[in-house]
């Protein structure tokens, strides 16, 4: 079984760009798709990125995803930060037997 | 459109068995590539995957909780049921069900969640 490690928290100012990393502990990050979920307080998670870099309809193109095999990690980048982007973000992937979530990153937009 | 809703007790006693039902609409669990998963989130903590059931009745469980979990489906009722035995206060959490796309591994539609408290 593998783990996904995220930074506990990040903060940035409105209008800036922030990147949240998600590092896979074993097995290749490229071998299984990575998803990113946004969770605002008191609400269920919603998908902002699926299949590494695809945005669901309705998610602004300020949100983008990528993977880097050299660091065995995935990244979520949010540009033109807005106060409404303040939330917890979780990466998620899987293998043949399990789904795995990262520990979540609290994004503060201040 | 796809919707899911969790139902079950809000309070269970330690050692009891928890039974949660996910009732969904907008898709069929007999369609190839479709699954329904359960995820929980203790207050103030991270998401934790619990179990998945697929259209072909294949089942997957979190290794750390496998001995306590059972997931089943009733395709005719559009329901998925999760049972968790020997409940403990540390199992206090919001429990979510979600639609899973087998090919991407994505949990693309979520229920609103139901808070289950374990206390005597």
PDB file of C-alpha atoms in Angstrom:
ATOM      1  CA  UNK A   1       0.000   0.000   0.000  1.00  0.00           C
ATOM      2  CA  UNK A   2       1.232   3.525  -0.713  1.00  0.00           C
ATOM      3  CA  UNK A   3       0.737   6.938   0.873  1.00  0.00           C
ATOM      4  CA  UNK A   4       0.163  10.396  -0.562  1.00  0.00           C
ATOM      5  CA  UNK A   5       1.883  13.227   1.306  1.00  0.00           C
ATOM      6  CA  UNK A   6       0.700  16.821   1.108  1.00  0.00           C
ATOM      7  CA  UNK A   7       1.855  19.946   2.923  1.00  0.00           C
ATOM      8  CA  UNK A   8      -0.342  20.646   5.915  1.00  0.00           C
ATOM      9  CA  UNK A   9      -1.023  24.225   4.915  1.00  0.00           C
ATOM     10  CA  UNK A  10      -0.181  26.909   2.361  1.00  0.00           C
ATOM     11  CA  UNK A  11      -1.075  30.561   2.215  1.00  0.00           C
ATOM     12  CA  UNK A  12      -0.933  33.203  -0.463  1.00  0.00           C
ATOM     13  CA  UNK A  13      -2.419  36.559  -1.337  1.00  0.00           C
ATOM     14  CA  UNK A  14      -5.349  37.200  -3.646  1.00  0.00           C
ATOM     15  CA  UNK A  15      -4.346  37.362  -7.287  1.00  0.00           C
ATOM     16  CA  UNK A  16      -1.219  35.276  -6.755  1.00  0.00           C
ATOM     17  CA  UNK A  17      -0.504  31.676  -7.772  1.00  0.00           C
ATOM     18  CA  UNK A  18      -0.153  28.755  -5.383  1.00  0.00           C
ATOM     19  CA  UNK A  19       0.924  25.171  -5.984  1.00  0.00           C
ATOM     20  CA  UNK A  20       0.034  22.249  -3.706  1.00  0.00           C
ATOM     21  CA  UNK A  21       2.126  19.104  -3.985  1.00  0.00           C
ATOM     22  CA  UNK A  22       1.159  15.462  -3.465  1.00  0.00           C
ATOM     23  CA  UNK A  23       3.998  12.932  -3.279  1.00  0.00           C
ATOM     24  CA  UNK A  24       3.439   9.218  -3.739  1.00  0.00           C
ATOM     25  CA  UNK A  25       5.485   7.047  -1.375  1.00  0.00           C
ATOM     26  CA  UNK A  26       5.844   3.952  -3.550  1.00  0.00           C
ATOM     27  CA  UNK A  27       4.898   2.970  -7.043  1.00  0.00           C
ATOM     28  CA  UNK A  28       4.899   5.411  -9.922  1.00  0.00           C
ATOM     29  CA  UNK A  29       2.731   8.528  -9.740  1.00  0.00           C
ATOM     30  CA  UNK A  30       2.127   8.033 -13.452  1.00  0.00           C
ATOM     31  CA  UNK A  31       0.745   4.527 -13.097  1.00  0.00           C
ATOM     32  CA  UNK A  32      -2.643   5.608 -11.729  1.00  0.00           C
ATOM     33  CA  UNK A  33      -4.628   8.798 -12.205  1.00  0.00           C
ATOM     34  CA  UNK A  34      -4.594  11.503  -9.548  1.00  0.00           C
ATOM     35  CA  UNK A  35      -7.652  13.491  -8.549  1.00  0.00           C
ATOM     36  CA  UNK A  36      -7.911  16.705  -6.528  1.00  0.00           C
ATOM     37  CA  UNK A  37     -10.883  17.606  -4.346  1.00  0.00           C
ATOM     38  CA  UNK A  38     -11.831  20.927  -2.793  1.00  0.00           C
ATOM     39  CA  UNK A  39     -13.665  20.900   0.523  1.00  0.00           C
ATOM     40  CA  UNK A  40     -15.090  24.032   2.065  1.00  0.00           C
ATOM     41  CA  UNK A  41     -16.073  24.002   5.771  1.00  0.00           C
ATOM     42  CA  UNK A  42     -19.265  22.099   6.399  1.00  0.00           C
ATOM     43  CA  UNK A  43     -19.525  20.808   2.830  1.00  0.00           C
ATOM     44  CA  UNK A  44     -18.787  17.594   0.987  1.00  0.00           C
ATOM     45  CA  UNK A  45     -15.702  17.467  -1.248  1.00  0.00           C
ATOM     46  CA  UNK A  46     -16.036  18.399  -4.902  1.00  0.00           C
ATOM     47  CA  UNK A  47     -13.716  17.485  -7.757  1.00  0.00           C
ATOM     48  CA  UNK A  48     -11.529  20.247  -9.170  1.00  0.00           C
ATOM     49  CA  UNK A  49      -9.131  18.007 -11.152  1.00  0.00           C
ATOM     50  CA  UNK A  50      -9.531  14.421 -12.337  1.00  0.00           C
ATOM     51  CA  UNK A  51      -7.307  12.135 -14.388  1.00  0.00           C
ATOM     52  CA  UNK A  52      -4.193  14.147 -13.431  1.00  0.00           C
ATOM     53  CA  UNK A  53      -5.066  17.316 -15.334  1.00  0.00           C
ATOM     54  CA  UNK A  54      -8.696  17.351 -16.445  1.00  0.00           C
ATOM     55  CA  UNK A  55     -11.144  19.948 -15.153  1.00  0.00           C
ATOM     56  CA  UNK A  56     -14.804  19.088 -14.652  1.00  0.00           C
ATOM     57  CA  UNK A  57     -17.243  21.445 -16.310  1.00  0.00           C
ATOM     58  CA  UNK A  58     -17.834  24.459 -14.115  1.00  0.00           C
ATOM     59  CA  UNK A  59     -14.343  24.483 -12.591  1.00  0.00           C
ATOM     60  CA  UNK A  60     -12.503  27.642 -13.680  1.00  0.00           C
ATOM     61  CA  UNK A  61      -9.364  27.303 -15.756  1.00  0.00           C
ATOM     62  CA  UNK A  62      -7.464  28.954 -12.895  1.00  0.00           C
ATOM     63  CA  UNK A  63      -7.223  25.392 -11.568  1.00  0.00           C
ATOM     64  CA  UNK A  64      -4.720  23.071 -13.227  1.00  0.00           C
ATOM     65  CA  UNK A  65      -3.138  19.735 -12.413  1.00  0.00           C
ATOM     66  CA  UNK A  66       0.071  18.014 -13.406  1.00  0.00           C
ATOM     67  CA  UNK A  67       2.280  15.094 -12.505  1.00  0.00           C
ATOM     68  CA  UNK A  68       6.085  14.904 -12.314  1.00  0.00           C
ATOM     69  CA  UNK A  69       7.619  11.462 -12.553  1.00  0.00           C
ATOM     70  CA  UNK A  70      11.035  12.710 -11.477  1.00  0.00           C
ATOM     71  CA  UNK A  71       9.708  13.675  -8.050  1.00  0.00           C
ATOM     72  CA  UNK A  72       6.933  11.076  -8.104  1.00  0.00           C
ATOM     73  CA  UNK A  73       4.446  13.752  -7.291  1.00  0.00           C
ATOM     74  CA  UNK A  74       1.324  15.484  -8.516  1.00  0.00           C
ATOM     75  CA  UNK A  75       0.585  19.165  -8.220  1.00  0.00           C
ATOM     76  CA  UNK A  76      -2.481  21.353  -8.091  1.00  0.00           C
ATOM     77  CA  UNK A  77      -1.885  24.923  -9.213  1.00  0.00           C
ATOM     78  CA  UNK A  78      -4.392  27.706  -8.618  1.00  0.00           C
ATOM     79  CA  UNK A  79      -3.688  30.999 -10.347  1.00  0.00           C
ATOM     80  CA  UNK A  80      -5.354  34.365  -9.826  1.00  0.00           C
ATOM     81  CA  UNK A  81      -6.260  33.360  -6.280  1.00  0.00           C
ATOM     82  CA  UNK A  82      -9.624  34.460  -4.964  1.00  0.00           C
ATOM     83  CA  UNK A  83     -10.821  34.497  -1.381  1.00  0.00           C
ATOM     84  CA  UNK A  84     -13.416  31.878  -2.366  1.00  0.00           C
ATOM     85  CA  UNK A  85     -10.577  29.430  -3.099  1.00  0.00           C
ATOM     86  CA  UNK A  86      -9.839  29.244   0.628  1.00  0.00           C
ATOM     87  CA  UNK A  87     -10.567  25.605   1.474  1.00  0.00           C
ATOM     88  CA  UNK A  88      -9.005  22.225   2.178  1.00  0.00           C
ATOM     89  CA  UNK A  89      -7.624  20.379  -0.842  1.00  0.00           C
ATOM     90  CA  UNK A  90      -7.107  16.625  -1.021  1.00  0.00           C
ATOM     91  CA  UNK A  91      -5.277  14.571  -3.618  1.00  0.00           C
ATOM     92  CA  UNK A  92      -6.434  11.027  -4.259  1.00  0.00           C
ATOM     93  CA  UNK A  93      -5.143   8.090  -6.261  1.00  0.00           C
ATOM     94  CA  UNK A  94      -5.464   4.331  -6.261  1.00  0.00           C
ATOM     95  CA  UNK A  95      -3.856   1.015  -7.071  1.00  0.00           C
ATOM     96  CA  UNK A  96      -5.319  -2.366  -7.932  1.00  0.00           C
ATOM     97  CA  UNK A  97      -6.742  -2.814  -4.442  1.00  0.00           C
ATOM     98  CA  UNK A  98      -7.191   0.520  -2.724  1.00  0.00           C
ATOM     99  CA  UNK A  99      -8.116   4.140  -2.967  1.00  0.00           C
ATOM    100  CA  UNK A 100      -5.779   6.493  -1.134  1.00  0.00           C
ATOM    101  CA  UNK A 101      -6.243  10.106  -0.024  1.00  0.00           C
ATOM    102  CA  UNK A 102      -3.540  12.554   0.882  1.00  0.00           C
ATOM    103  CA  UNK A 103      -3.700  14.144   4.292  1.00  0.00           C
ATOM    104  CA  UNK A 104      -5.135  17.379   2.930  1.00  0.00           C
ATOM    105  CA  UNK A 105      -3.773  20.907   2.577  1.00  0.00           C
ATOM    106  CA  UNK A 106      -5.443  23.943   4.100  1.00  0.00           C
ATOM    107  CA  UNK A 107      -5.234  26.848   1.668  1.00  0.00           C
ATOM    108  CA  UNK A 108      -5.491  30.283   3.241  1.00  0.00           C
ATOM    109  CA  UNK A 109      -5.988  33.268   0.943  1.00  0.00           C
ATOM    110  CA  UNK A 110      -5.065  36.373   2.868  1.00  0.00           C
TER     111      UNK A 110
ATOM    112  CA  UNK B   1     -28.316  14.321 -12.752  1.00  0.00           C
ATOM    113  CA  UNK B   2     -26.418  12.112 -10.307  1.00  0.00           C
ATOM    114  CA  UNK B   3     -27.290  12.400  -6.632  1.00  0.00           C
ATOM    115  CA  UNK B   4     -26.408  10.315  -3.599  1.00  0.00           C
ATOM    116  CA  UNK B   5     -27.688  10.482  -0.044  1.00  0.00           C
ATOM    117  CA  UNK B   6     -26.494   8.724   3.074  1.00  0.00           C
ATOM    118  CA  UNK B   7     -28.848   7.543   5.794  1.00  0.00           C
ATOM    119  CA  UNK B   8     -28.483   5.747   9.082  1.00  0.00           C
ATOM    120  CA  UNK B   9     -28.229   6.322  12.818  1.00  0.00           C
ATOM    121  CA  UNK B  10     -26.677   9.501  14.126  1.00  0.00           C
ATOM    122  CA  UNK B  11     -25.694   7.886  17.427  1.00  0.00           C
ATOM    123  CA  UNK B  12     -24.385   4.404  18.124  1.00  0.00           C
ATOM    124  CA  UNK B  13     -22.999   2.865  21.295  1.00  0.00           C
ATOM    125  CA  UNK B  14     -19.509   1.397  21.570  1.00  0.00           C
ATOM    126  CA  UNK B  15     -19.310  -2.234  20.384  1.00  0.00           C
ATOM    127  CA  UNK B  16     -22.482  -1.870  18.313  1.00  0.00           C
ATOM    128  CA  UNK B  17     -22.652  -2.419  14.551  1.00  0.00           C
ATOM    129  CA  UNK B  18     -23.216   0.580  12.301  1.00  0.00           C
ATOM    130  CA  UNK B  19     -25.340   0.162   9.186  1.00  0.00           C
ATOM    131  CA  UNK B  20     -25.380   2.992   6.640  1.00  0.00           C
ATOM    132  CA  UNK B  21     -27.352   3.144   3.416  1.00  0.00           C
ATOM    133  CA  UNK B  22     -26.447   5.138   0.320  1.00  0.00           C
ATOM    134  CA  UNK B  23     -29.446   5.784  -1.916  1.00  0.00           C
ATOM    135  CA  UNK B  24     -28.580   7.148  -5.325  1.00  0.00           C
ATOM    136  CA  UNK B  25     -30.174   8.272  -8.560  1.00  0.00           C
ATOM    137  CA  UNK B  26     -29.004   9.257 -12.023  1.00  0.00           C
ATOM    138  CA  UNK B  27     -26.935   6.129 -12.651  1.00  0.00           C
ATOM    139  CA  UNK B  28     -27.139   2.362 -12.418  1.00  0.00           C
ATOM    140  CA  UNK B  29     -24.757   0.127 -10.502  1.00  0.00           C
ATOM    141  CA  UNK B  30     -25.209  -2.468 -13.203  1.00  0.00           C
ATOM    142  CA  UNK B  31     -23.455  -0.260 -15.762  1.00  0.00           C
ATOM    143  CA  UNK B  32     -19.902  -1.276 -16.616  1.00  0.00           C
ATOM    144  CA  UNK B  33     -17.293   0.962 -15.017  1.00  0.00           C
ATOM    145  CA  UNK B  34     -19.491   2.246 -12.215  1.00  0.00           C
ATOM    146  CA  UNK B  35     -18.787   1.926  -8.521  1.00  0.00           C
ATOM    147  CA  UNK B  36     -19.937   3.384  -5.224  1.00  0.00           C
ATOM    148  CA  UNK B  37     -17.524   4.092  -2.433  1.00  0.00           C
ATOM    149  CA  UNK B  38     -17.675   5.024   1.239  1.00  0.00           C
ATOM    150  CA  UNK B  39     -15.372   7.614   2.771  1.00  0.00           C
ATOM    151  CA  UNK B  40     -15.315   9.036   6.289  1.00  0.00           C
ATOM    152  CA  UNK B  41     -13.929  12.157   7.920  1.00  0.00           C
ATOM    153  CA  UNK B  42     -13.497  12.521  11.688  1.00  0.00           C
ATOM    154  CA  UNK B  43     -14.160  16.051  12.920  1.00  0.00           C
ATOM    155  CA  UNK B  44     -11.299  18.322  11.901  1.00  0.00           C
ATOM    156  CA  UNK B  45      -9.388  15.493  10.252  1.00  0.00           C
ATOM    157  CA  UNK B  46      -8.655  14.162   6.784  1.00  0.00           C
ATOM    158  CA  UNK B  47     -10.711  12.043   4.430  1.00  0.00           C
ATOM    159  CA  UNK B  48     -10.305   8.279   4.801  1.00  0.00           C
ATOM    160  CA  UNK B  49     -11.438   5.780   2.167  1.00  0.00           C
ATOM    161  CA  UNK B  50     -13.343   2.805   3.585  1.00  0.00           C
ATOM    162  CA  UNK B  51     -14.779   0.580   0.869  1.00  0.00           C
ATOM    163  CA  UNK B  52     -15.825   0.324  -2.769  1.00  0.00           C
ATOM    164  CA  UNK B  53     -18.248  -1.878  -4.650  1.00  0.00           C
ATOM    165  CA  UNK B  54     -18.282  -2.151  -8.438  1.00  0.00           C
ATOM    166  CA  UNK B  55     -20.901  -2.930 -11.060  1.00  0.00           C
ATOM    167  CA  UNK B  56     -19.664  -6.519 -11.258  1.00  0.00           C
ATOM    168  CA  UNK B  57     -19.970  -6.959  -7.457  1.00  0.00           C
ATOM    169  CA  UNK B  58     -16.207  -6.763  -7.005  1.00  0.00           C
ATOM    170  CA  UNK B  59     -15.465  -5.286  -3.584  1.00  0.00           C
ATOM    171  CA  UNK B  60     -12.482  -3.448  -2.117  1.00  0.00           C
ATOM    172  CA  UNK B  61     -11.804  -2.561   1.504  1.00  0.00           C
ATOM    173  CA  UNK B  62      -9.379  -0.366   3.374  1.00  0.00           C
ATOM    174  CA  UNK B  63      -6.682  -2.729   4.672  1.00  0.00           C
ATOM    175  CA  UNK B  64      -6.780  -1.171   8.138  1.00  0.00           C
ATOM    176  CA  UNK B  65     -10.550  -1.682   8.522  1.00  0.00           C
ATOM    177  CA  UNK B  66     -11.171  -4.713   6.337  1.00  0.00           C
ATOM    178  CA  UNK B  67     -12.046  -7.048   9.207  1.00  0.00           C
ATOM    179  CA  UNK B  68     -14.859  -4.729  10.348  1.00  0.00           C
ATOM    180  CA  UNK B  69     -16.421  -3.709   7.034  1.00  0.00           C
ATOM    181  CA  UNK B  70     -18.959  -5.234   4.674  1.00  0.00           C
ATOM    182  CA  UNK B  71     -20.273  -3.493   1.565  1.00  0.00           C
ATOM    183  CA  UNK B  72     -23.237  -4.737  -0.457  1.00  0.00           C
ATOM    184  CA  UNK B  73     -25.437  -3.423  -3.223  1.00  0.00           C
ATOM    185  CA  UNK B  74     -29.085  -3.710  -4.192  1.00  0.00           C
ATOM    186  CA  UNK B  75     -29.176  -2.707  -7.825  1.00  0.00           C
ATOM    187  CA  UNK B  76     -32.971  -2.813  -8.031  1.00  0.00           C
ATOM    188  CA  UNK B  77     -33.287  -0.320  -5.167  1.00  0.00           C
ATOM    189  CA  UNK B  78     -30.315   1.837  -6.224  1.00  0.00           C
ATOM    190  CA  UNK B  79     -28.768   1.366  -2.807  1.00  0.00           C
ATOM    191  CA  UNK B  80     -25.393   0.465  -1.341  1.00  0.00           C
ATOM    192  CA  UNK B  81     -25.116  -0.601   2.281  1.00  0.00           C
ATOM    193  CA  UNK B  82     -22.026  -0.404   4.487  1.00  0.00           C
ATOM    194  CA  UNK B  83     -21.810  -2.195   7.799  1.00  0.00           C
ATOM    195  CA  UNK B  84     -19.055  -1.550  10.317  1.00  0.00           C
ATOM    196  CA  UNK B  85     -18.805  -3.770  13.370  1.00  0.00           C
ATOM    197  CA  UNK B  86     -17.482  -3.113  16.861  1.00  0.00           C
ATOM    198  CA  UNK B  87     -17.868   0.653  16.753  1.00  0.00           C
ATOM    199  CA  UNK B  88     -15.583   2.762  18.941  1.00  0.00           C
ATOM    200  CA  UNK B  89     -15.577   6.487  19.815  1.00  0.00           C
ATOM    201  CA  UNK B  90     -12.662   6.965  17.388  1.00  0.00           C
ATOM    202  CA  UNK B  91     -15.088   5.989  14.605  1.00  0.00           C
ATOM    203  CA  UNK B  92     -17.029   9.202  15.206  1.00  0.00           C
ATOM    204  CA  UNK B  93     -17.029  10.882  11.805  1.00  0.00           C
ATOM    205  CA  UNK B  94     -19.007  12.188   8.888  1.00  0.00           C
ATOM    206  CA  UNK B  95     -19.580   9.270   6.532  1.00  0.00           C
ATOM    207  CA  UNK B  96     -19.896   9.991   2.808  1.00  0.00           C
ATOM    208  CA  UNK B  97     -20.836   7.828  -0.133  1.00  0.00           C
ATOM    209  CA  UNK B  98     -19.669   8.732  -3.617  1.00  0.00           C
ATOM    210  CA  UNK B  99     -20.036   7.634  -7.237  1.00  0.00           C
ATOM    211  CA  UNK B 100     -16.816   6.098  -8.524  1.00  0.00           C
ATOM    212  CA  UNK B 101     -15.587   5.943 -12.077  1.00  0.00           C
ATOM    213  CA  UNK B 102     -13.633   2.696 -12.296  1.00  0.00           C
ATOM    214  CA  UNK B 103     -11.465   3.783 -15.233  1.00  0.00           C
ATOM    215  CA  UNK B 104     -10.204   7.018 -13.681  1.00  0.00           C
ATOM    216  CA  UNK B 105     -10.453   6.023 -10.027  1.00  0.00           C
ATOM    217  CA  UNK B 106     -12.296   9.262  -9.414  1.00  0.00           C
ATOM    218  CA  UNK B 107     -14.987   9.874  -6.825  1.00  0.00           C
ATOM    219  CA  UNK B 108     -16.837  12.310  -9.007  1.00  0.00           C
ATOM    220  CA  UNK B 109     -20.152  12.777  -7.200  1.00  0.00           C
ATOM    221  CA  UNK B 110     -20.556  12.851  -3.423  1.00  0.00           C
ATOM    222  CA  UNK B 111     -23.433  12.690  -1.011  1.00  0.00           C
ATOM    223  CA  UNK B 112     -23.879  15.372   1.609  1.00  0.00           C
ATOM    224  CA  UNK B 113     -22.541  13.106   4.343  1.00  0.00           C
ATOM    225  CA  UNK B 114     -24.013  11.939   7.623  1.00  0.00           C
ATOM    226  CA  UNK B 115     -22.448  12.504  11.031  1.00  0.00           C
ATOM    227  CA  UNK B 116     -22.242   9.396  13.170  1.00  0.00           C
ATOM    228  CA  UNK B 117     -21.314   9.790  16.825  1.00  0.00           C
ATOM    229  CA  UNK B 118     -20.140   6.831  18.864  1.00  0.00           C
ATOM    230  CA  UNK B 119     -20.853   7.328  22.541  1.00  0.00           C
ATOM    231  CA  UNK B 120     -22.345   5.461  25.444  1.00  0.00           C
TER     232      UNK B 120
END
